[in-house]
Coordinates of C-alpha atoms in Angstrom, one line a residue:
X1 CA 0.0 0.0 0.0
X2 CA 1.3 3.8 -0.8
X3 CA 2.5 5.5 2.3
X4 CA 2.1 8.8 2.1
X5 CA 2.0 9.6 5.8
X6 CA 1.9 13.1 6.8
X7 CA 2.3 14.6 3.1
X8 CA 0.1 17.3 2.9
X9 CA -1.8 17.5 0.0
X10 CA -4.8 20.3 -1.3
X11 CA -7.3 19.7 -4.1
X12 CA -8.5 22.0 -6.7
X13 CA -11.7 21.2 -8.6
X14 CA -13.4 22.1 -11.8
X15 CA -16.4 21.4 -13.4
X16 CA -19.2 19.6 -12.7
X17 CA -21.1 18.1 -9.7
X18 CA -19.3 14.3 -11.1
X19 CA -15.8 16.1 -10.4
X20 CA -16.7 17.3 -7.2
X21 CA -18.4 14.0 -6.2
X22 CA -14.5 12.3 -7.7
X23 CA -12.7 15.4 -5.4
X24 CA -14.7 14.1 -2.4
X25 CA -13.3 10.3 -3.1
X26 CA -9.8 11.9 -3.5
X27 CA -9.6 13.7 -0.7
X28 CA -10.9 10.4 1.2
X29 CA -8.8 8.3 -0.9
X30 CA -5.7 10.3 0.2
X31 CA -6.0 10.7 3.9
X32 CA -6.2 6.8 4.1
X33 CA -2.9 6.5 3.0
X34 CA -1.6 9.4 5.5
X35 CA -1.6 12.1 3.6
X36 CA -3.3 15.2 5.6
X37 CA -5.2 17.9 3.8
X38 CA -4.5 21.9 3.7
X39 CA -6.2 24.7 2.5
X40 CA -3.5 26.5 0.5
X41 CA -0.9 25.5 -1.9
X42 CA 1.6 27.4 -0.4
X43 CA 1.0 24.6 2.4
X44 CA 0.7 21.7 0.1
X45 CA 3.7 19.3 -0.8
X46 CA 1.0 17.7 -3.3
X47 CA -1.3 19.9 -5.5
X48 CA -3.8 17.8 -7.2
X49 CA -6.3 19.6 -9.8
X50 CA -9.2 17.7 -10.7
X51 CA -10.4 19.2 -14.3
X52 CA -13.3 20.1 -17.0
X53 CA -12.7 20.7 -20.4
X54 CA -16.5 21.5 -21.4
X55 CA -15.2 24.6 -22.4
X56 CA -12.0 26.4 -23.7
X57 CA -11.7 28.8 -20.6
X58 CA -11.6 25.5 -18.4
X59 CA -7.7 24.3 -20.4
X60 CA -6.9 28.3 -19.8
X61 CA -7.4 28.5 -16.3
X62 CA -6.2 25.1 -15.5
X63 CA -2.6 26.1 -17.5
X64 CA -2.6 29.2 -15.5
X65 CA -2.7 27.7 -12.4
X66 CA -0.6 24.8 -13.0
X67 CA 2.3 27.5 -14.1
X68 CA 1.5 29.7 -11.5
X69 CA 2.4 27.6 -8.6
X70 CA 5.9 26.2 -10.3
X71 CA 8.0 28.6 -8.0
X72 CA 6.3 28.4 -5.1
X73 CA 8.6 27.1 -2.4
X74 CA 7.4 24.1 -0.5
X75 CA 6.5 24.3 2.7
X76 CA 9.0 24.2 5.6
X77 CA 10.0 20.8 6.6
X78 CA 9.5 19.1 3.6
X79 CA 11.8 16.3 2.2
X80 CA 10.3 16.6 -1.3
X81 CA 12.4 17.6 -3.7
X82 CA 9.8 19.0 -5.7
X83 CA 6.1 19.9 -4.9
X84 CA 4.1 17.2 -6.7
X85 CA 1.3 18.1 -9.2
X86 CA -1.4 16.3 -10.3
X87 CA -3.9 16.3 -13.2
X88 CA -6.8 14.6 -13.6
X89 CA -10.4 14.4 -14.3
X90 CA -11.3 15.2 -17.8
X91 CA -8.4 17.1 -19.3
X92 CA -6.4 14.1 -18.1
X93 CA -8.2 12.1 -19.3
X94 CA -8.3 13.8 -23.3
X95 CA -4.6 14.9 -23.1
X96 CA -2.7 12.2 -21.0
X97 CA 1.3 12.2 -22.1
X98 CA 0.8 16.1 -23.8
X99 CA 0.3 17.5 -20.6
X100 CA 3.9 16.9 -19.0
X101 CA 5.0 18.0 -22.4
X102 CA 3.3 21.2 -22.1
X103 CA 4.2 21.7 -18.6
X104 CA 7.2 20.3 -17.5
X105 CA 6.7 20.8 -13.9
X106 CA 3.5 18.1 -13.9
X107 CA 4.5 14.7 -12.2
X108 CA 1.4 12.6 -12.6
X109 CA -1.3 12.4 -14.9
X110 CA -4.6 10.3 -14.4
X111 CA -8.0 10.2 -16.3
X112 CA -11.3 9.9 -15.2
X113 CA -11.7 6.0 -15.0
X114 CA -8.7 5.1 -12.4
X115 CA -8.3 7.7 -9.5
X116 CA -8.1 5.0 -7.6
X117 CA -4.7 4.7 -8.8
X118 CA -3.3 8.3 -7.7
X119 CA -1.6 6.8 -4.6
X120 CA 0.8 4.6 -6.2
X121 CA 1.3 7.2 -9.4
X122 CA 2.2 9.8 -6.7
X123 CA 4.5 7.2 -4.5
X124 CA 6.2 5.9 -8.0
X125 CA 6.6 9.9 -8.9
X126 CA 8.0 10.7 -5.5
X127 CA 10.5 7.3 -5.9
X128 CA 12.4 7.9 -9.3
X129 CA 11.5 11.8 -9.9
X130 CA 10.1 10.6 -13.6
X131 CA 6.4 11.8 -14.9
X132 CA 4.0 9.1 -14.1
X133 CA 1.1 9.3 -16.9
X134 CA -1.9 6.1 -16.7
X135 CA -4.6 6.7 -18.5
X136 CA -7.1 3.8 -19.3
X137 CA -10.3 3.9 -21.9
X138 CA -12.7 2.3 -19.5
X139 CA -13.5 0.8 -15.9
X140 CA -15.3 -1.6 -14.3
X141 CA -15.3 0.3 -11.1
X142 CA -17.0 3.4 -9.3
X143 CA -15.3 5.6 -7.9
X144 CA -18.4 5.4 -5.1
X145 CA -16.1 2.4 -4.2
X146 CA -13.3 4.7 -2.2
X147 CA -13.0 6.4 0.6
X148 CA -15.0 9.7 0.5
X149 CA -14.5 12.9 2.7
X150 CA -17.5 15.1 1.7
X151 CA -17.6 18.8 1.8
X152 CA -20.3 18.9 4.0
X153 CA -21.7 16.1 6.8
X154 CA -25.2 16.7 6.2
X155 CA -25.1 16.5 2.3
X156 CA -24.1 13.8 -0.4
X157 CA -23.6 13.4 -3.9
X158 CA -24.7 9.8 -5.1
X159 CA -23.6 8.9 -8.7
X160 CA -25.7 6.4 -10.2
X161 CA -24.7 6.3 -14.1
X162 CA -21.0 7.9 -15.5
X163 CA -20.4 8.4 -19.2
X164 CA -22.6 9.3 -21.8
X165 CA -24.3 8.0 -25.1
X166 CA -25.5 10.6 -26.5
X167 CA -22.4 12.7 -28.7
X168 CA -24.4 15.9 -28.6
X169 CA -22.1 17.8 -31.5
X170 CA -20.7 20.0 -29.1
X171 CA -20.2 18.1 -26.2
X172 CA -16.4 16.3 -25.5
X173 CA -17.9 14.4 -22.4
X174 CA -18.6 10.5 -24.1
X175 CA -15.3 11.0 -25.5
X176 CA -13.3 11.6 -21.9
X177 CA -16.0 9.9 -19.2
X178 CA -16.5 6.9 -21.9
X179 CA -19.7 5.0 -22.4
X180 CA -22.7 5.1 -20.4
X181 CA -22.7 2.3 -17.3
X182 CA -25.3 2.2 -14.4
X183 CA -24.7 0.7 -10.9
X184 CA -27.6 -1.7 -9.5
X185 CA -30.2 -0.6 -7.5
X186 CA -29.6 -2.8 -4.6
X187 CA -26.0 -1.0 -4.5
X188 CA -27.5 2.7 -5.1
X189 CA -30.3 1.9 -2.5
X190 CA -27.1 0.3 0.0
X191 CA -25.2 3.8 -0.5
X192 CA -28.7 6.0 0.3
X193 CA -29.1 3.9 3.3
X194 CA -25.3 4.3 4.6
X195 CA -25.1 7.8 4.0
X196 CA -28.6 8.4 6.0
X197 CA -27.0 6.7 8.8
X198 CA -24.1 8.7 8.7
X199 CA -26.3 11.9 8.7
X200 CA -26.8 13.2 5.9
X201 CA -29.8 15.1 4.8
X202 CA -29.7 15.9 1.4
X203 CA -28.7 13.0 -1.6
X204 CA -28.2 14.5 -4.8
X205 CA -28.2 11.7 -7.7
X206 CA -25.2 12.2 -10.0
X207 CA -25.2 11.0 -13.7
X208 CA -23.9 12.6 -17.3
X209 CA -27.5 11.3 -18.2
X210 CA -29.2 11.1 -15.3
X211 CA -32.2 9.8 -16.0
X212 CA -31.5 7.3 -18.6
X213 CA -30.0 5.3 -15.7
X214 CA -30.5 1.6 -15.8
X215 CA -31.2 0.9 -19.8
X216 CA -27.3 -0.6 -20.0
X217 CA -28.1 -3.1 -17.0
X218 CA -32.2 -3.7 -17.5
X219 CA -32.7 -3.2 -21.2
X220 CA -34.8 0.2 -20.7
X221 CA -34.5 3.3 -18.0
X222 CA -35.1 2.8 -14.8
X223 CA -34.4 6.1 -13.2
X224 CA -38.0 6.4 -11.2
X225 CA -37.2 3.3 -9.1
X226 CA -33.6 4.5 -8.6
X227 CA -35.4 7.8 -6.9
X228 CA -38.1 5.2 -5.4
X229 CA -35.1 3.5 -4.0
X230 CA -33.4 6.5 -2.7
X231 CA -36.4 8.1 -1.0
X232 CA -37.1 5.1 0.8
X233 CA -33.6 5.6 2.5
X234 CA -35.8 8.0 4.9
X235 CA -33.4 11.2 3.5
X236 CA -35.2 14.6 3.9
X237 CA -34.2 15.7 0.8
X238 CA -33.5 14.1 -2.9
X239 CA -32.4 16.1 -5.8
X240 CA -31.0 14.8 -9.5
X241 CA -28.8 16.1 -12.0
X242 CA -28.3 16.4 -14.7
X243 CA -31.8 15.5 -16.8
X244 CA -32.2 14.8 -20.5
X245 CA -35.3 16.0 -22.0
X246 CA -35.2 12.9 -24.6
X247 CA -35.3 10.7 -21.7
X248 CA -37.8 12.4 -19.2
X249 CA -40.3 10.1 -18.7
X250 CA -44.0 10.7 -17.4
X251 CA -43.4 8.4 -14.6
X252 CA -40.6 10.0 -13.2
X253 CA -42.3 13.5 -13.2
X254 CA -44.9 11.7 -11.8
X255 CA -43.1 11.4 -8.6
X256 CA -42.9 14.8 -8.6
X257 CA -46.5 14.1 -6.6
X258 CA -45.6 10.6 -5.2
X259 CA -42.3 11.2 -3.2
X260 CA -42.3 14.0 -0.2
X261 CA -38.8 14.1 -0.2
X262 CA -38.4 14.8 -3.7
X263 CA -37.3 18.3 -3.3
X264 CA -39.6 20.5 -6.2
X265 CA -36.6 21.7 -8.8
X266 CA -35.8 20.0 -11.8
X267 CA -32.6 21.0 -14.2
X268 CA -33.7 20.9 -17.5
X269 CA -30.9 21.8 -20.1
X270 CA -32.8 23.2 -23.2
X271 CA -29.5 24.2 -24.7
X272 CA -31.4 26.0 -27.6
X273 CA -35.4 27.1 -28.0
X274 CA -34.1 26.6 -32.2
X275 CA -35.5 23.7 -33.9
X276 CA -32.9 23.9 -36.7
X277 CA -29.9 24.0 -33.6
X278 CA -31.1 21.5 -31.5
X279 CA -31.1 19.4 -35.1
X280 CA -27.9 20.6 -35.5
X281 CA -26.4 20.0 -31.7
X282 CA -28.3 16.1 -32.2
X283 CA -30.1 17.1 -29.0
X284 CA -33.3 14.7 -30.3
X285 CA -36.2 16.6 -29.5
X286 CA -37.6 19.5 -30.3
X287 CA -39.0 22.9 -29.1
X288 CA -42.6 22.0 -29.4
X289 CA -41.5 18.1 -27.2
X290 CA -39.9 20.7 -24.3
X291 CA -42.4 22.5 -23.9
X292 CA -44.9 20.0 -23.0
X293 CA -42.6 18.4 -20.7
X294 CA -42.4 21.6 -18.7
X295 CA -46.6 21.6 -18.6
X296 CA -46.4 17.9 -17.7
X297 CA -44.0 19.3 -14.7
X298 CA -46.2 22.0 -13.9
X299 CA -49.5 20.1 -14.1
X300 CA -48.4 17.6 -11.4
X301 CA -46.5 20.3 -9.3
X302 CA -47.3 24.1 -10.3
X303 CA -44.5 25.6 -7.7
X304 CA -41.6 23.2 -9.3
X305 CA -38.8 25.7 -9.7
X306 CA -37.1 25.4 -12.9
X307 CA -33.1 26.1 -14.1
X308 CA -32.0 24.9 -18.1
X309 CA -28.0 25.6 -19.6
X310 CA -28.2 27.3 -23.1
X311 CA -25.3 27.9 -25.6
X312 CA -25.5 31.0 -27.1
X313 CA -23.9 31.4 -30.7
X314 CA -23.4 27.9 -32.0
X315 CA -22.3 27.6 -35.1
X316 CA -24.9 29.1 -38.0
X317 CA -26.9 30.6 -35.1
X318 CA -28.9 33.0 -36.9
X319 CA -31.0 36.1 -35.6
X320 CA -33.9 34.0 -35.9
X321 CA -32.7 31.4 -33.9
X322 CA -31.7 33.3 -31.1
X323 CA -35.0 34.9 -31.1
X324 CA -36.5 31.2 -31.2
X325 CA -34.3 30.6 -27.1
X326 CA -34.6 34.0 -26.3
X327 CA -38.3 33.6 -26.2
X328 CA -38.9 30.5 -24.9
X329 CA -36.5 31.4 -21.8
X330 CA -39.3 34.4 -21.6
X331 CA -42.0 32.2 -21.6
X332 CA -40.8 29.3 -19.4
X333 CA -39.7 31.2 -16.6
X334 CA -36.7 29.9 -15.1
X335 CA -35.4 30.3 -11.8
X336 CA -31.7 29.9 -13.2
X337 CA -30.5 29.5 -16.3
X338 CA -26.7 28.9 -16.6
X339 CA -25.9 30.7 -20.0
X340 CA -22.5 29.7 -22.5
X341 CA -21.0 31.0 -25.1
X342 CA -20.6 28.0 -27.5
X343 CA -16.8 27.1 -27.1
X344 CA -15.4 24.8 -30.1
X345 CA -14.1 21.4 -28.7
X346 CA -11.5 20.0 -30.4
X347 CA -12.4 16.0 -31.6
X348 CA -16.5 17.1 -31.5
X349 CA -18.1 17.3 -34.8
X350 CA -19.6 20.5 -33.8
X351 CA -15.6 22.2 -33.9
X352 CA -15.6 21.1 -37.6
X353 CA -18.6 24.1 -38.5
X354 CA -18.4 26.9 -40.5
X355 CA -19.4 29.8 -38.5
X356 CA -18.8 33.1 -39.6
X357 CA -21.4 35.2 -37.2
X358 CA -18.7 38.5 -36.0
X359 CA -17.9 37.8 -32.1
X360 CA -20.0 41.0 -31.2
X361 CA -22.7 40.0 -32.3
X362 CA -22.6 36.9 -30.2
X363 CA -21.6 39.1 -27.0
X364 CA -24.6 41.3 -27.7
X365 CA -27.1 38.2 -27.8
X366 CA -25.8 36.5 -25.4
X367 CA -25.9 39.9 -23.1
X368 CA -29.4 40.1 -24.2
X369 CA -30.0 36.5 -22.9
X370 CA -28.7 37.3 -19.6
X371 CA -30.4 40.6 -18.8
X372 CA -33.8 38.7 -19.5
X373 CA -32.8 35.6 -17.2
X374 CA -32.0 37.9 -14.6
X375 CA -35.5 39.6 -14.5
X376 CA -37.0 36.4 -14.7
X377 CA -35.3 35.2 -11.7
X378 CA -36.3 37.8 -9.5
X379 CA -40.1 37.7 -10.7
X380 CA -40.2 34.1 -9.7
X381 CA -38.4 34.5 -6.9
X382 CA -41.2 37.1 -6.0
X383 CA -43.3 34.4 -5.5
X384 CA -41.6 33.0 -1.9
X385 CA -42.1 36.9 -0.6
X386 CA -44.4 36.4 3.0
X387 CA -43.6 32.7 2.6
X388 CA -41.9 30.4 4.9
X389 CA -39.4 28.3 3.2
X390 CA -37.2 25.3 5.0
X391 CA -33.9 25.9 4.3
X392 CA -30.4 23.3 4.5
X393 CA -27.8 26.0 6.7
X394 CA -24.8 25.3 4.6
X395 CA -22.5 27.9 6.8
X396 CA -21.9 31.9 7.2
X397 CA -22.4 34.5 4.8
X398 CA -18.7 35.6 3.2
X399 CA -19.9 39.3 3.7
X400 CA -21.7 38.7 7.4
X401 CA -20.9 35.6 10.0
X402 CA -23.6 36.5 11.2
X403 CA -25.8 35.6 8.6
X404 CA -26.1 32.2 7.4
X405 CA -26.7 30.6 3.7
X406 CA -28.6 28.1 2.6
X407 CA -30.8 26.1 0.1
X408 CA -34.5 26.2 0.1
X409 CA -36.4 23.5 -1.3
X410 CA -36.6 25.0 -4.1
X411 CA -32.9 24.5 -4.6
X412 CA -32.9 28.8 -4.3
X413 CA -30.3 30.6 -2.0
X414 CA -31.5 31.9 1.2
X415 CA -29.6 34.4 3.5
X416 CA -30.8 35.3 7.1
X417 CA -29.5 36.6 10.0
X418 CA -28.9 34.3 13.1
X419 CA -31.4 35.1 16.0
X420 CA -29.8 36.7 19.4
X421 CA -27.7 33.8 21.4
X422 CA -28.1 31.2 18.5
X423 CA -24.5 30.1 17.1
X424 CA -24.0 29.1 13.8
X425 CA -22.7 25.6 14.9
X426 CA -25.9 25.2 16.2
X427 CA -27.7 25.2 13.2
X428 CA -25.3 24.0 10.1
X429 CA -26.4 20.7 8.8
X430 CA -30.3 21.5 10.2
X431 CA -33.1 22.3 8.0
X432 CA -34.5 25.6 9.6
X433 CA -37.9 27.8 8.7
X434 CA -36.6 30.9 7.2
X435 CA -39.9 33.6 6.4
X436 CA -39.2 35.3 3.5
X437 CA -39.2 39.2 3.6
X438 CA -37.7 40.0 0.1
X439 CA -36.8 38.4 -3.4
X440 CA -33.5 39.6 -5.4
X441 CA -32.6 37.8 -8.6
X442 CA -30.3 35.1 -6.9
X443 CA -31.0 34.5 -3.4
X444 CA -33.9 35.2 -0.9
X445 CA -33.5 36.9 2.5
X446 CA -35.7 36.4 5.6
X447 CA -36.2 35.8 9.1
X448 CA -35.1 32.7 11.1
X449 CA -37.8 31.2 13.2
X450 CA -36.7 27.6 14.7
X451 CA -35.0 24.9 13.3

């Protein structure tokens, strides 16, 4: 076994809720070999930075940080030669023996199907000084299976599918998380159960296609007895993410009405309102087939609150187009919307179109786009005003420690001040009543009233 007792080690993540979930197994993976985690790297003899490339600015940031830290002396005491650095996740995964070759200073590389192995990379790296670089197309493991040290007690994420089938044109993620695979439901229900024992209050089910879960292993989806399972675990809160509206069946929004403890949000990502893009981006539905599963939503639970991703300027993204997303975000009415510029990904069949629409014209759509999300935020965010909402205290306010922060059901973000003699230690990790006195665009404030 790799001993890498009293190493001190910090993480940086990027991405998605499946690299944070991998971050948490890290972490856990790391401190059972010895290895003792710190919040800076100016502390850290190991830098490990767990990575995204959705998106061009995710490889610019990530080479700026990797570079940035190459002269930064190692802590005192150390016996390293060298601090170590580590990539992985999904720009390990894609780039494997280029990045070393880009940046000299990198000692191990791993992908996203064997962080199990970053012990004995980082032990073999620390042994003979050489760049240790394991990347492998597939597994036949979760990483569920290691160790985990979550952010948080009280909340967990729970993946229940990795990889993806469906080669959406602009999307790199089936070519660096690999092919879709489920776990069994008597394993996903074991995990639910566990992590209720250990306290937690709030299971978030992780998949690249969440709710296609279960057609590799059963021969169809079956992503409404995976909740069914989950909710029977006795958790006070279940979320999911991230939904694909080709696979959204009616039973599953169904439960929408069936499970209490299937918390009323749903991520949606429309990606485009545009018939002729979402043709184009091999999204498999259309406008017209969204739109009635958000009334399907509705019908069974009117106060579902709603958030979608859309790429602004794909390539061949006419005026027209634009108009088409632009007015079904104003008709939908999301809570959030998380907005992109499209990003060309090298090795997607999208990075291969012509696309001659000038850059400013983008900018100005894609300012448009925002400018109309954030007004409809903050009308349905009006809606909570005089209500009481029950909120998961996630910690203090950065601006006010005096004020905590947390998530209503309604997956929005709620501030409120602590009552007179109540300590914030008291009440992180509980679900509290918060009344609502006003709405902004992002977050909620209110009053505490018990927990």
């Amino acid at each position: 076994m790799p001993n890498l007792a009293h190493k001190t080690f910090c993480v940086y993540t990027y991405g998605c809720q499946m690299n944070e979930h991998d971050s948490e197994r890290i972490v856990g993976m790391l401190e059972s070999h010895g290895a003792i985690r710190v919040d800076t790297v100016e502390e850290a003899e190991i830098a490990v930075f767990v990575t995204c490339c959705i998106r061009e600015a995710a490889d610019v940031r990530l080479m700026g940080q990797v570079a940035s830290i190459k002269n930064i002396p190692l802590p005192k005491g150390s016996v390293l030669r060298k601090r170590m650095v580590c990539i992985g996740g999904c720009i390990g995964q894609r780039d494997g023996d280029e990045l070393p070759a880009k940046l000299a200073h990198v000692d191990v590389v791993f992908g996203t199907q064997n962080i199990e192995r970053l012990p004995y990379l980082l032990e073999a790296a620390m042994a003979d000084g050489g760049h240790q670089v394991e990347i492998l197309e597939t597994s036949d493991s979760f990483s569920s299976e290691l160790p985990s040290k979550r952010e948080h007690p009280w909340a967990a994420w729970l993946p229940i599918t990795v990889g993806c089938n469906n080669f959406c044109t602009y999307c790199i993620v089936p070519y660096v998380r690999g092919r879709e695979r489920s776990r069994t439901l008597e394993d996903i229900a074991a995990e639910a159960r566990a992590l209720v024992e250990d306290g937690v209050k709030e299971i978030t089910l992780l998949g690249q296609n969440v709710n296609s879960y279960g057609r590799d292993l059963y021969g169809e989806p079956r992503f409404a007895d995976a909740l069914r399972a989950v909710s029977a675990s006795g958790v006070e809160r279940v979320r999911f993410a991230t939904s694909h509206p080709k696979d959204l069946t009616d039973e599953v929004i169904g439960l929408y009405a069936e499970l209490p403890n299937l918390m009323p949000s749903l991520h949606l990502p429309v990606q485009s309102g545009s018939d002729r893009i979402l043709k184009a981006m091999n999204r498999r539905y259309d406008a017209a087939h969204y739109r009635g599963l958000i009334d399907k939503v509705r019908t069974v639970n009117p106060d579902v609150s709603l958030s979608t991703d859309i790429i602004v300027g794909f390539p061949g993204e006419t005026e027209e187009d634009f108009q088409a997303t632009y007015d079904l975000v104003k008709e939908i009415g999301y809570t959030q919307v998380f907005t992109f510029i499209y990003s060309p990904r090298e090795g997607t069949p999208a990075a291969s179109m012509v696309d001659d629409t000038p850059r400013e014209v983008i900018q100005t759509r894609f300012d448009a786009l925002v400018d109309l999300v954030q007004e409809n935020a903050r009308v349905q965010n009006r809606r909570f005003e005089g209500r009481d909402v029950d909120v998961l205290v996630e910690g203090a306010s950065k601006r006010d420690d005096r004020v905590i922060v947390g998530h209503s059901a309604h997956n929005v973000t709620v501030h409120a001040p602590l009552p007179e003699g109540v300590a914030l230690d008291e009440v992180a990790g509980a679900i509290v009543t918060v009344r609502v006195d006003a709405a902004k665009a992002w977050y909620l404030s209110g009053t505490m009233l018990h927990g």
